[in-house]
Coordinates of C-alpha atoms in Angstrom, one line a residue:
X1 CA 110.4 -5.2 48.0
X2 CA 109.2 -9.1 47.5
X3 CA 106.1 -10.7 48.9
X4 CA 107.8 -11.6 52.0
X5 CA 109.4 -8.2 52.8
X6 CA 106.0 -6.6 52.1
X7 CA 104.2 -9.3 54.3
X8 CA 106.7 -8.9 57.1
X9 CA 106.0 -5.5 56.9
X10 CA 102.3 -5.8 57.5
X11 CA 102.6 -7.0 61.4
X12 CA 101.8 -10.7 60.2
X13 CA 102.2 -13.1 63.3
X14 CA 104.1 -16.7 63.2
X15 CA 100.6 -17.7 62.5
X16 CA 99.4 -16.4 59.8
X17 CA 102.4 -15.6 57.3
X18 CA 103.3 -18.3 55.0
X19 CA 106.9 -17.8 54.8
X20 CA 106.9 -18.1 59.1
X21 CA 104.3 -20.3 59.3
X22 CA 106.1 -23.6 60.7
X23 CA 109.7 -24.2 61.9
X24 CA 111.1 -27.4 63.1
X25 CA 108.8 -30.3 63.7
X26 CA 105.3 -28.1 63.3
X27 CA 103.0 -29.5 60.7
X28 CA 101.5 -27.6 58.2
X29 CA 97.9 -26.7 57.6
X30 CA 95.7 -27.4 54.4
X31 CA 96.3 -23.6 53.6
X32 CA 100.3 -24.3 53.6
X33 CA 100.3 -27.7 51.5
X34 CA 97.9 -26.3 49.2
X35 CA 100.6 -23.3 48.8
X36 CA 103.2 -25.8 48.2
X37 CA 101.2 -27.7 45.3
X38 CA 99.5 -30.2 47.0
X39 CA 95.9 -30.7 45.4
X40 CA 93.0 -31.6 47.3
X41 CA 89.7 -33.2 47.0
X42 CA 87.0 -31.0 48.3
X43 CA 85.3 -33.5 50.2
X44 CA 88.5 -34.6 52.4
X45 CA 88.0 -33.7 56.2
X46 CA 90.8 -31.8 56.7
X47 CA 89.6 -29.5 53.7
X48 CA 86.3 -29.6 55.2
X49 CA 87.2 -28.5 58.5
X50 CA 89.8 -25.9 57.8
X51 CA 88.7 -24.3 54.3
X52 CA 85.4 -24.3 54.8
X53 CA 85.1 -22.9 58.2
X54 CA 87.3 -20.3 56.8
X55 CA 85.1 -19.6 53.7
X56 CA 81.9 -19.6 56.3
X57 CA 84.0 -16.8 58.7
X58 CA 84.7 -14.8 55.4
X59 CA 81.4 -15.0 53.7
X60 CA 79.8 -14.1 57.2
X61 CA 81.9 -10.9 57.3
X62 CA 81.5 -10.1 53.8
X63 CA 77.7 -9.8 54.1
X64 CA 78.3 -7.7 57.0
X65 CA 80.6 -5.4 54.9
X66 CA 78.0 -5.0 52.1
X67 CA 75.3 -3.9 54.4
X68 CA 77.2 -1.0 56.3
X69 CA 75.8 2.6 55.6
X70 CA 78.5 3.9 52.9
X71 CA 79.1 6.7 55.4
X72 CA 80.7 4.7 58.2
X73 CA 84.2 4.6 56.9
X74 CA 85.6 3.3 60.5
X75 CA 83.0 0.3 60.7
X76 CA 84.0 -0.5 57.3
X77 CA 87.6 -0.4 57.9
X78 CA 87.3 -2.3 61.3
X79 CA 85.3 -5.5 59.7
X80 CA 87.9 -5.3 56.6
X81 CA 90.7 -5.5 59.3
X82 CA 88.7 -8.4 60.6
X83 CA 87.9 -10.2 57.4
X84 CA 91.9 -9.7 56.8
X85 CA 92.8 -11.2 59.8
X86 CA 93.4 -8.4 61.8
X87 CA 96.1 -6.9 59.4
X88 CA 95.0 -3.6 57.4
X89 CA 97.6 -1.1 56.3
X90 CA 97.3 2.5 56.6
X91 CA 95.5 3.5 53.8
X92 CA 94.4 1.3 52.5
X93 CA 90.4 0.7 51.8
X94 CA 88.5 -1.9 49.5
X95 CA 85.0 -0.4 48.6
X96 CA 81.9 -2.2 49.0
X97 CA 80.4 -4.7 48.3
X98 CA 82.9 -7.4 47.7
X99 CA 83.7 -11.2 48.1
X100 CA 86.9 -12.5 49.8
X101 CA 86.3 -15.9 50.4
X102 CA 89.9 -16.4 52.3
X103 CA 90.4 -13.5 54.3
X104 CA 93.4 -15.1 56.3
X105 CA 95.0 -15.7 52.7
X106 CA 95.5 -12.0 51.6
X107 CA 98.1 -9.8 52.3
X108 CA 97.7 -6.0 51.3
X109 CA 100.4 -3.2 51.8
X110 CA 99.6 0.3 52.2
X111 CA 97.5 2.8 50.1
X112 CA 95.7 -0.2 48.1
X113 CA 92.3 0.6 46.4
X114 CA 89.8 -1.5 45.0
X115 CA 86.8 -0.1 43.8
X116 CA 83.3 -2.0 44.1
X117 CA 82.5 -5.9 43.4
X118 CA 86.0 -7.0 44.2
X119 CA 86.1 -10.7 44.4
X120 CA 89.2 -12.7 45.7
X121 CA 89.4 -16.4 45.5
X122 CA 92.2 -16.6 47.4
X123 CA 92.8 -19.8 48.7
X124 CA 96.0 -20.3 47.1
X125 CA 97.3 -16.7 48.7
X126 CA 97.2 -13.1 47.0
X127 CA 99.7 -10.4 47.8
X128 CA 98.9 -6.8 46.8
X129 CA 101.9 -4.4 47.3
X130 CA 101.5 -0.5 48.4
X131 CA 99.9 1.7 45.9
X132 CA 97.7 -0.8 43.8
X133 CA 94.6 0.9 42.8
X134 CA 91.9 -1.6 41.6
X135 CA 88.8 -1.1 39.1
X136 CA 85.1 -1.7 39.9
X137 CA 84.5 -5.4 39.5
X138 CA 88.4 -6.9 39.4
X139 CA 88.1 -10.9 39.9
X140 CA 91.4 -12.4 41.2
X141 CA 91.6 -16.1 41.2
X142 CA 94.0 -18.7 42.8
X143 CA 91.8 -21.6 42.5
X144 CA 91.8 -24.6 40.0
X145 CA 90.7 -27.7 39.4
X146 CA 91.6 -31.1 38.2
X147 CA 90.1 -31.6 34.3
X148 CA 89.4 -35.2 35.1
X149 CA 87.9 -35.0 38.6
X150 CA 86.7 -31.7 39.3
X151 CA 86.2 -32.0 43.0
X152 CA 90.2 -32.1 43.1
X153 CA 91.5 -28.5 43.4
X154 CA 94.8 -26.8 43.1
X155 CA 96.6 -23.3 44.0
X156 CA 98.6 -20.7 42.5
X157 CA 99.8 -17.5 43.7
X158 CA 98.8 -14.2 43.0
X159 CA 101.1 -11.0 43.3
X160 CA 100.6 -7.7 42.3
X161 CA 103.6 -5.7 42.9
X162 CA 103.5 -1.4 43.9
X163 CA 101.8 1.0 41.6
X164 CA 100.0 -1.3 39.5
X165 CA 96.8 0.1 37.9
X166 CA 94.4 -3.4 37.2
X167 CA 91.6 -1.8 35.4
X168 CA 87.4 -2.5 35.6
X169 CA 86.1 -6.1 35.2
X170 CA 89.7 -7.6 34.8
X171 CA 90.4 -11.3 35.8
X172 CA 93.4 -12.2 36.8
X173 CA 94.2 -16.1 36.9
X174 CA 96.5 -19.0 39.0
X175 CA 99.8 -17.7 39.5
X176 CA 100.2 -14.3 37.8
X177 CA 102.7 -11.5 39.0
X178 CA 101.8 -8.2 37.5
X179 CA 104.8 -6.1 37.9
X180 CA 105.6 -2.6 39.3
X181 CA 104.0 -0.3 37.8
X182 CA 102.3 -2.5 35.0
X183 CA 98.9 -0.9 33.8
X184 CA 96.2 -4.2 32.8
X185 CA 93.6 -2.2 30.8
X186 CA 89.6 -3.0 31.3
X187 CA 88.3 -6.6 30.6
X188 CA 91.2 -8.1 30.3
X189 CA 91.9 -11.9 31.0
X190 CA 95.6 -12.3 32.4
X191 CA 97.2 -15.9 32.1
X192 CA 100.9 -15.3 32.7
X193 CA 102.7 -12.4 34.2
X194 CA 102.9 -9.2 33.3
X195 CA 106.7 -7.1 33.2
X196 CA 107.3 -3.9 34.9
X197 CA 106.4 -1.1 33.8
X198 CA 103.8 -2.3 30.8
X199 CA 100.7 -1.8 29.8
X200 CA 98.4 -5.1 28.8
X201 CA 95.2 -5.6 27.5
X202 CA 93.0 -8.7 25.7
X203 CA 92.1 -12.3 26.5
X204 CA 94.4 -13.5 26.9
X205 CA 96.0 -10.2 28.0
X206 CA 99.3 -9.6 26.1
X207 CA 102.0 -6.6 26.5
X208 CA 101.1 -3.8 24.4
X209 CA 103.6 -1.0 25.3
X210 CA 106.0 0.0 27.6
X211 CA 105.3 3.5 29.9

């Protein structure tokens, strides 16, 4: 299934999913020009308004996450659905503490696990598909900035199609797919995408073997 079938899936609204976001005449939102590769300078208003008061709903809920008694697996899950924007698949559960600074931007099928310290920079959108079991302290990162200006910023996708295995402390960059199946072994830095069915490992992380 591709990122739109699996976000479909998920009960997104007109609002929220990219692919439905705007028809006709509507205009889109920092979120959606950033998707389609417009950069933007972090002190711009529009940015301000709508990036940052996402960041500050996120970080908010975050905290709140981190400081739930372990125990209470249905408070947990309720402020996850929150932080997600109301969309959290059966099965699925991201351990805390973690760090999702775009809540609104991820879109997670069913039966995903992450394991603790989890951070998304997700801005630029991430899409994790059923089944994707995540290691303790897995960074994922659709944010970049302009070398000659740094307060200019720029998105990439992230996708990590069903089954994938992303092992502890892994950092995965701008605009990778890691395919179905696809094993990315611990520490690993991935800068382009990964096949089905592989196992990768290294900085950069390169294909190793086929399972």
């Amino acid at each position: 299934m591709d990122a739109a079938g699996l976000c479909g899936r998920i009960k997104t609204t007109t609002e929220d999913r990219p692919e439905n976001r705007y028809g006709g005449m509507r205009e889109m939102d920092v979120f959606e020009e950033m998707r389609h590769g417009k950069a933007y300078d972090i002190r711009d208003a529009a940015y301000q308004a709508q990036v940052h008061g996402e960041i500050d709903r996120c970080t908010h809920l975050c905290q709140e996450i981190s400081l739930c008694d372990s125990r209470r697996k249905d408070e947990i899950l309720a402020k996850e659905r929150a932080l997600l924007a109301g969309r959290l698949e059966e099965g699925t559960y991201l351990t805390p503490p973690l760090m999702i600074d775009c809540g609104s931007r991820v879109f997670l099928g069913r039966n995903v696990f992450a394991n603790h310290h989890l951070t998304m920079m997700s801005l630029g959108t991430i899409t994790i598909e059923d089944g994707v079991m995540l290691g303790p302290e897995v960074g994922l990162f659709t944010v970049n900035h302009e070398p000659r200006n740094i307060r200019t910023i720029m998105t990439k996708e992230i996708h990590i199609k069903k089954n994938a295995w992303i092992g502890a402390r892994v950092s995965i960059l701008p605009g990778v797919t890691i395919g179905e199946n696809a094993i990315v072994g611990t520490g690993s830095i991935v800068t382009k995408d990964i096949p089905d069915n592989c196992v990768a490992v290294g900085n950069p992380a390169r294909v190793i073997k086929q399972i």
